[in-house]
């Protein structure tokens, strides 16, 4: 319930009496157009990547296979990136009355404060229920159970964790750039030497046995 209320803050505040009592700009401003473009990119990435993942799982029954097709070749979590774009695009459109000076006072501040909804979703996906539950645990599972760990490690090396980027270029980036600009923070990174008691040889042996 809190999640729904928070991410819908921009629309809720935009339609509140404290904002609607002011004159409103006509739809079609530069901010509106930019917001619609971002929203379109976000919704396409989210829906298409979900379809790509579903199709991949339907046609690849081997757990060792790695989904690196379509958007997943450019980012390991295109659906999350799309959802984040959607939330910030909604804020960009909703804040137009304040950005163009139609709204003043508390309503002005409330519209800008509604960006907290987009930030809340981003924090949720990056640090609570999204990446932290999938990145290191997923890599650890593949390593410990010998599920094509070498292939998956190469996928991690060449594919951005969140922000789409050409894999050929991403693979060549210095680690410091990946860990900062591209948001692949240490909390997501699986290091076999630190995060498991099993050796690579044991994992590989079990993988071959399977």
PDB file of C-alpha atoms in Angstrom:
ATOM      1  CA  UNK A   1       0.000   0.000   0.000  1.00  0.00           C
ATOM      2  CA  UNK A   2       2.807   2.404   0.913  1.00  0.00           C
ATOM      3  CA  UNK A   3       4.613   1.469  -2.304  1.00  0.00           C
ATOM      4  CA  UNK A   4       1.565   2.250  -4.461  1.00  0.00           C
ATOM      5  CA  UNK A   5       0.959   5.568  -2.692  1.00  0.00           C
ATOM      6  CA  UNK A   6       4.588   6.646  -2.977  1.00  0.00           C
ATOM      7  CA  UNK A   7       5.128   5.878  -6.668  1.00  0.00           C
ATOM      8  CA  UNK A   8       1.830   7.574  -7.549  1.00  0.00           C
ATOM      9  CA  UNK A   9       2.754  10.784  -5.701  1.00  0.00           C
ATOM     10  CA  UNK A  10       3.270  12.952  -8.821  1.00  0.00           C
ATOM     11  CA  UNK A  11      -0.159  12.134 -10.264  1.00  0.00           C
ATOM     12  CA  UNK A  12      -1.864  12.354  -6.863  1.00  0.00           C
ATOM     13  CA  UNK A  13      -0.448  15.797  -6.121  1.00  0.00           C
ATOM     14  CA  UNK A  14      -1.021  17.054  -9.684  1.00  0.00           C
ATOM     15  CA  UNK A  15      -4.742  16.276  -9.338  1.00  0.00           C
ATOM     16  CA  UNK A  16      -5.114  17.603  -5.799  1.00  0.00           C
ATOM     17  CA  UNK A  17      -7.323  20.709  -5.224  1.00  0.00           C
ATOM     18  CA  UNK A  18      -4.301  22.731  -4.078  1.00  0.00           C
ATOM     19  CA  UNK A  19      -2.799  22.347  -7.557  1.00  0.00           C
ATOM     20  CA  UNK A  20      -5.878  22.293  -9.792  1.00  0.00           C
ATOM     21  CA  UNK A  21      -7.077  25.663  -8.414  1.00  0.00           C
ATOM     22  CA  UNK A  22      -4.228  27.259 -10.379  1.00  0.00           C
ATOM     23  CA  UNK A  23      -4.262  27.734 -14.174  1.00  0.00           C
ATOM     24  CA  UNK A  24      -2.628  24.777 -15.894  1.00  0.00           C
ATOM     25  CA  UNK A  25      -0.280  24.792 -18.911  1.00  0.00           C
ATOM     26  CA  UNK A  26      -1.559  23.184 -22.079  1.00  0.00           C
ATOM     27  CA  UNK A  27      -0.162  19.752 -22.725  1.00  0.00           C
ATOM     28  CA  UNK A  28       2.636  19.767 -25.282  1.00  0.00           C
ATOM     29  CA  UNK A  29       5.421  21.681 -23.578  1.00  0.00           C
ATOM     30  CA  UNK A  30       9.022  20.618 -24.105  1.00  0.00           C
ATOM     31  CA  UNK A  31       8.958  18.951 -20.701  1.00  0.00           C
ATOM     32  CA  UNK A  32       5.804  17.044 -21.650  1.00  0.00           C
ATOM     33  CA  UNK A  33       7.312  15.831 -24.916  1.00  0.00           C
ATOM     34  CA  UNK A  34      10.514  14.717 -23.205  1.00  0.00           C
ATOM     35  CA  UNK A  35       8.449  12.919 -20.570  1.00  0.00           C
ATOM     36  CA  UNK A  36       6.369  11.113 -23.185  1.00  0.00           C
ATOM     37  CA  UNK A  37       9.521  10.014 -25.026  1.00  0.00           C
ATOM     38  CA  UNK A  38      11.075   8.679 -21.817  1.00  0.00           C
ATOM     39  CA  UNK A  39       7.805   6.972 -20.870  1.00  0.00           C
ATOM     40  CA  UNK A  40       7.606   5.298 -24.286  1.00  0.00           C
ATOM     41  CA  UNK A  41      11.191   4.045 -24.045  1.00  0.00           C
ATOM     42  CA  UNK A  42      10.546   2.781 -20.528  1.00  0.00           C
ATOM     43  CA  UNK A  43       7.309   0.956 -21.309  1.00  0.00           C
ATOM     44  CA  UNK A  44       8.817  -0.625 -24.432  1.00  0.00           C
ATOM     45  CA  UNK A  45      11.875  -1.826 -22.519  1.00  0.00           C
ATOM     46  CA  UNK A  46       9.819  -3.215 -19.651  1.00  0.00           C
ATOM     47  CA  UNK A  47       7.195  -5.029 -21.710  1.00  0.00           C
ATOM     48  CA  UNK A  48       9.490  -6.289 -24.468  1.00  0.00           C
ATOM     49  CA  UNK A  49      12.145  -7.534 -22.026  1.00  0.00           C
ATOM     50  CA  UNK A  50       9.500  -9.420 -20.034  1.00  0.00           C
ATOM     51  CA  UNK A  51       8.346 -11.048 -23.285  1.00  0.00           C
ATOM     52  CA  UNK A  52      11.945 -11.846 -24.268  1.00  0.00           C
ATOM     53  CA  UNK A  53      12.632 -13.485 -20.901  1.00  0.00           C
ATOM     54  CA  UNK A  54       9.395 -15.499 -21.085  1.00  0.00           C
ATOM     55  CA  UNK A  55      10.171 -16.703 -24.607  1.00  0.00           C
ATOM     56  CA  UNK A  56      13.729 -17.585 -23.639  1.00  0.00           C
ATOM     57  CA  UNK A  57      12.603 -19.654 -20.673  1.00  0.00           C
ATOM     58  CA  UNK A  58      10.002 -21.388 -22.830  1.00  0.00           C
ATOM     59  CA  UNK A  59      12.550 -22.466 -25.425  1.00  0.00           C
ATOM     60  CA  UNK A  60      15.602 -23.053 -23.195  1.00  0.00           C
ATOM     61  CA  UNK A  61      14.969 -25.683 -20.554  1.00  0.00           C
ATOM     62  CA  UNK A  62      18.629 -26.107 -19.629  1.00  0.00           C
ATOM     63  CA  UNK A  63      19.408 -24.121 -16.467  1.00  0.00           C
ATOM     64  CA  UNK A  64      22.924 -23.521 -17.760  1.00  0.00           C
ATOM     65  CA  UNK A  65      21.648 -21.366 -20.620  1.00  0.00           C
ATOM     66  CA  UNK A  66      22.095 -17.619 -20.221  1.00  0.00           C
ATOM     67  CA  UNK A  67      19.476 -15.132 -21.370  1.00  0.00           C
ATOM     68  CA  UNK A  68      21.619 -12.685 -23.337  1.00  0.00           C
ATOM     69  CA  UNK A  69      19.218 -11.933 -26.173  1.00  0.00           C
ATOM     70  CA  UNK A  70      17.491  -8.673 -27.085  1.00  0.00           C
ATOM     71  CA  UNK A  71      17.645  -6.059 -24.364  1.00  0.00           C
ATOM     72  CA  UNK A  72      19.410  -8.552 -22.094  1.00  0.00           C
ATOM     73  CA  UNK A  73      22.485  -8.264 -24.299  1.00  0.00           C
ATOM     74  CA  UNK A  74      22.793  -4.596 -23.268  1.00  0.00           C
ATOM     75  CA  UNK A  75      21.686  -4.721 -19.637  1.00  0.00           C
ATOM     76  CA  UNK A  76      21.133  -7.536 -17.170  1.00  0.00           C
ATOM     77  CA  UNK A  77      17.922  -5.923 -15.893  1.00  0.00           C
ATOM     78  CA  UNK A  78      16.160  -4.074 -18.732  1.00  0.00           C
ATOM     79  CA  UNK A  79      12.769  -4.389 -17.026  1.00  0.00           C
ATOM     80  CA  UNK A  80      14.047  -2.542 -13.945  1.00  0.00           C
ATOM     81  CA  UNK A  81      15.635   0.175 -16.061  1.00  0.00           C
ATOM     82  CA  UNK A  82      12.385   0.578 -17.982  1.00  0.00           C
ATOM     83  CA  UNK A  83      10.361   0.875 -14.770  1.00  0.00           C
ATOM     84  CA  UNK A  84      12.706   3.546 -13.433  1.00  0.00           C
ATOM     85  CA  UNK A  85      12.392   5.521 -16.684  1.00  0.00           C
ATOM     86  CA  UNK A  86       8.612   5.307 -16.462  1.00  0.00           C
ATOM     87  CA  UNK A  87       8.536   6.739 -12.932  1.00  0.00           C
ATOM     88  CA  UNK A  88      10.851   9.658 -13.708  1.00  0.00           C
ATOM     89  CA  UNK A  89       8.961  10.438 -16.926  1.00  0.00           C
ATOM     90  CA  UNK A  90       5.686  10.650 -15.008  1.00  0.00           C
ATOM     91  CA  UNK A  91       7.284  13.109 -12.594  1.00  0.00           C
ATOM     92  CA  UNK A  92       8.672  15.135 -15.503  1.00  0.00           C
ATOM     93  CA  UNK A  93       5.173  15.568 -16.950  1.00  0.00           C
ATOM     94  CA  UNK A  94       3.415  16.111 -13.611  1.00  0.00           C
ATOM     95  CA  UNK A  95       5.779  18.857 -12.475  1.00  0.00           C
ATOM     96  CA  UNK A  96       5.120  21.040 -15.547  1.00  0.00           C
ATOM     97  CA  UNK A  97       2.708  23.444 -13.754  1.00  0.00           C
ATOM     98  CA  UNK A  98       5.441  24.253 -11.242  1.00  0.00           C
ATOM     99  CA  UNK A  99       8.306  24.259 -13.739  1.00  0.00           C
ATOM    100  CA  UNK A 100       6.567  26.830 -15.957  1.00  0.00           C
ATOM    101  CA  UNK A 101       5.452  29.081 -13.105  1.00  0.00           C
ATOM    102  CA  UNK A 102       1.738  28.323 -13.107  1.00  0.00           C
ATOM    103  CA  UNK A 103       1.747  27.028  -9.542  1.00  0.00           C
ATOM    104  CA  UNK A 104       3.210  28.757  -6.491  1.00  0.00           C
ATOM    105  CA  UNK A 105       3.462  28.326  -2.741  1.00  0.00           C
ATOM    106  CA  UNK A 106       3.014  24.946  -1.034  1.00  0.00           C
ATOM    107  CA  UNK A 107       1.602  23.393  -4.219  1.00  0.00           C
ATOM    108  CA  UNK A 108       4.816  24.326  -6.063  1.00  0.00           C
ATOM    109  CA  UNK A 109       6.956  22.681  -3.401  1.00  0.00           C
ATOM    110  CA  UNK A 110       4.699  19.624  -3.254  1.00  0.00           C
ATOM    111  CA  UNK A 111       4.969  19.028  -6.995  1.00  0.00           C
ATOM    112  CA  UNK A 112       8.744  19.097  -6.896  1.00  0.00           C
ATOM    113  CA  UNK A 113       8.778  16.962  -3.742  1.00  0.00           C
ATOM    114  CA  UNK A 114       6.815  14.289  -5.612  1.00  0.00           C
ATOM    115  CA  UNK A 115      10.102  13.203  -7.199  1.00  0.00           C
ATOM    116  CA  UNK A 116      10.475  11.215  -3.986  1.00  0.00           C
ATOM    117  CA  UNK A 117       8.175   8.633  -5.568  1.00  0.00           C
ATOM    118  CA  UNK A 118      10.617   7.964  -8.409  1.00  0.00           C
ATOM    119  CA  UNK A 119      13.562   7.906  -6.028  1.00  0.00           C
ATOM    120  CA  UNK A 120      11.719   5.541  -3.710  1.00  0.00           C
ATOM    121  CA  UNK A 121      11.119   3.064  -6.530  1.00  0.00           C
ATOM    122  CA  UNK A 122      14.755   3.337  -7.673  1.00  0.00           C
ATOM    123  CA  UNK A 123      16.042   2.673  -4.162  1.00  0.00           C
ATOM    124  CA  UNK A 124      13.612  -0.225  -3.793  1.00  0.00           C
ATOM    125  CA  UNK A 125      14.786  -1.876  -7.010  1.00  0.00           C
ATOM    126  CA  UNK A 126      18.474  -1.228  -6.424  1.00  0.00           C
ATOM    127  CA  UNK A 127      18.872  -1.868  -2.713  1.00  0.00           C
ATOM    128  CA  UNK A 128      15.848  -3.722  -1.306  1.00  0.00           C
ATOM    129  CA  UNK A 129      13.818  -6.113  -3.463  1.00  0.00           C
ATOM    130  CA  UNK A 130      15.497  -6.052  -6.864  1.00  0.00           C
ATOM    131  CA  UNK A 131      19.180  -6.206  -7.682  1.00  0.00           C
ATOM    132  CA  UNK A 132      20.373  -7.238  -4.225  1.00  0.00           C
ATOM    133  CA  UNK A 133      18.161 -10.336  -4.309  1.00  0.00           C
ATOM    134  CA  UNK A 134      19.239 -11.379  -7.797  1.00  0.00           C
ATOM    135  CA  UNK A 135      22.798 -10.362  -8.577  1.00  0.00           C
ATOM    136  CA  UNK A 136      25.106 -11.899  -5.965  1.00  0.00           C
ATOM    137  CA  UNK A 137      22.720 -14.718  -4.938  1.00  0.00           C
ATOM    138  CA  UNK A 138      22.206 -15.695  -8.578  1.00  0.00           C
ATOM    139  CA  UNK A 139      25.924 -15.728  -9.335  1.00  0.00           C
ATOM    140  CA  UNK A 140      26.657 -17.654  -6.140  1.00  0.00           C
ATOM    141  CA  UNK A 141      24.095 -20.307  -7.046  1.00  0.00           C
ATOM    142  CA  UNK A 142      25.613 -20.795 -10.483  1.00  0.00           C
ATOM    143  CA  UNK A 143      29.112 -21.029  -9.057  1.00  0.00           C
ATOM    144  CA  UNK A 144      28.343 -23.405  -6.207  1.00  0.00           C
ATOM    145  CA  UNK A 145      26.171 -25.710  -8.319  1.00  0.00           C
ATOM    146  CA  UNK A 146      28.425 -25.577 -11.362  1.00  0.00           C
ATOM    147  CA  UNK A 147      25.707 -24.192 -13.635  1.00  0.00           C
ATOM    148  CA  UNK A 148      27.808 -22.798 -16.486  1.00  0.00           C
ATOM    149  CA  UNK A 149      29.631 -20.443 -14.135  1.00  0.00           C
ATOM    150  CA  UNK A 150      32.377 -19.616 -16.631  1.00  0.00           C
ATOM    151  CA  UNK A 151      29.862 -18.569 -19.278  1.00  0.00           C
ATOM    152  CA  UNK A 152      27.866 -16.566 -16.748  1.00  0.00           C
ATOM    153  CA  UNK A 153      31.010 -14.822 -15.474  1.00  0.00           C
ATOM    154  CA  UNK A 154      31.747 -13.716 -19.047  1.00  0.00           C
ATOM    155  CA  UNK A 155      28.169 -12.432 -19.338  1.00  0.00           C
ATOM    156  CA  UNK A 156      28.617 -10.404 -16.134  1.00  0.00           C
ATOM    157  CA  UNK A 157      31.876  -8.992 -17.436  1.00  0.00           C
ATOM    158  CA  UNK A 158      30.444  -7.746 -20.733  1.00  0.00           C
ATOM    159  CA  UNK A 159      26.916  -6.700 -19.719  1.00  0.00           C
ATOM    160  CA  UNK A 160      25.933  -3.614 -17.744  1.00  0.00           C
ATOM    161  CA  UNK A 161      23.961  -4.320 -14.590  1.00  0.00           C
ATOM    162  CA  UNK A 162      21.273  -1.662 -15.217  1.00  0.00           C
ATOM    163  CA  UNK A 163      22.087   1.133 -17.695  1.00  0.00           C
ATOM    164  CA  UNK A 164      21.955  -0.194 -21.291  1.00  0.00           C
ATOM    165  CA  UNK A 165      25.341  -0.081 -22.989  1.00  0.00           C
ATOM    166  CA  UNK A 166      26.944  -1.905 -25.939  1.00  0.00           C
ATOM    167  CA  UNK A 167      28.510  -5.105 -24.546  1.00  0.00           C
ATOM    168  CA  UNK A 168      31.610  -4.806 -26.737  1.00  0.00           C
ATOM    169  CA  UNK A 169      32.383  -1.436 -25.149  1.00  0.00           C
ATOM    170  CA  UNK A 170      31.284  -2.322 -21.633  1.00  0.00           C
ATOM    171  CA  UNK A 171      33.664  -5.281 -21.492  1.00  0.00           C
ATOM    172  CA  UNK A 172      36.593  -2.929 -22.081  1.00  0.00           C
ATOM    173  CA  UNK A 173      35.669  -0.353 -19.453  1.00  0.00           C
ATOM    174  CA  UNK A 174      37.886  -0.005 -16.359  1.00  0.00           C
ATOM    175  CA  UNK A 175      36.421  -1.602 -13.260  1.00  0.00           C
ATOM    176  CA  UNK A 176      36.213   1.778 -11.491  1.00  0.00           C
ATOM    177  CA  UNK A 177      33.875   3.075 -14.227  1.00  0.00           C
ATOM    178  CA  UNK A 178      31.653   0.006 -13.915  1.00  0.00           C
ATOM    179  CA  UNK A 179      31.538   0.323 -10.119  1.00  0.00           C
ATOM    180  CA  UNK A 180      30.584   4.019 -10.188  1.00  0.00           C
ATOM    181  CA  UNK A 181      29.022   5.454 -13.339  1.00  0.00           C
ATOM    182  CA  UNK A 182      27.365   2.175 -14.316  1.00  0.00           C
ATOM    183  CA  UNK A 183      26.159   1.478 -10.752  1.00  0.00           C
ATOM    184  CA  UNK A 184      27.635  -2.006 -10.367  1.00  0.00           C
ATOM    185  CA  UNK A 185      28.323  -1.457  -6.688  1.00  0.00           C
ATOM    186  CA  UNK A 186      30.340  -3.973  -4.624  1.00  0.00           C
ATOM    187  CA  UNK A 187      27.163  -5.185  -2.876  1.00  0.00           C
ATOM    188  CA  UNK A 188      26.106  -6.785  -6.168  1.00  0.00           C
ATOM    189  CA  UNK A 189      29.422  -8.391  -7.068  1.00  0.00           C
ATOM    190  CA  UNK A 190      30.019 -12.062  -6.341  1.00  0.00           C
ATOM    191  CA  UNK A 191      33.600 -12.961  -5.469  1.00  0.00           C
ATOM    192  CA  UNK A 192      34.124 -16.744  -5.134  1.00  0.00           C
ATOM    193  CA  UNK A 193      37.045 -16.155  -2.793  1.00  0.00           C
ATOM    194  CA  UNK A 194      34.890 -14.177  -0.360  1.00  0.00           C
ATOM    195  CA  UNK A 195      31.326 -15.358  -0.763  1.00  0.00           C
ATOM    196  CA  UNK A 196      31.534 -19.153  -0.911  1.00  0.00           C
ATOM    197  CA  UNK A 197      33.352 -21.992   0.800  1.00  0.00           C
ATOM    198  CA  UNK A 198      33.504 -24.101  -2.330  1.00  0.00           C
ATOM    199  CA  UNK A 199      36.399 -24.091  -4.735  1.00  0.00           C
ATOM    200  CA  UNK A 200      36.045 -23.512  -8.452  1.00  0.00           C
ATOM    201  CA  UNK A 201      37.300 -27.016  -9.095  1.00  0.00           C
ATOM    202  CA  UNK A 202      34.535 -28.545  -6.987  1.00  0.00           C
ATOM    203  CA  UNK A 203      31.916 -26.442  -8.756  1.00  0.00           C
ATOM    204  CA  UNK A 204      33.244 -27.312 -12.183  1.00  0.00           C
ATOM    205  CA  UNK A 205      33.378 -31.013 -11.275  1.00  0.00           C
ATOM    206  CA  UNK A 206      29.756 -30.990 -10.156  1.00  0.00           C
ATOM    207  CA  UNK A 207      28.760 -29.059 -13.275  1.00  0.00           C
ATOM    208  CA  UNK A 208      30.345 -31.694 -15.511  1.00  0.00           C
ATOM    209  CA  UNK A 209      28.663 -34.439 -13.504  1.00  0.00           C
ATOM    210  CA  UNK A 210      25.289 -32.910 -14.231  1.00  0.00           C
TER     211      UNK A 210
END
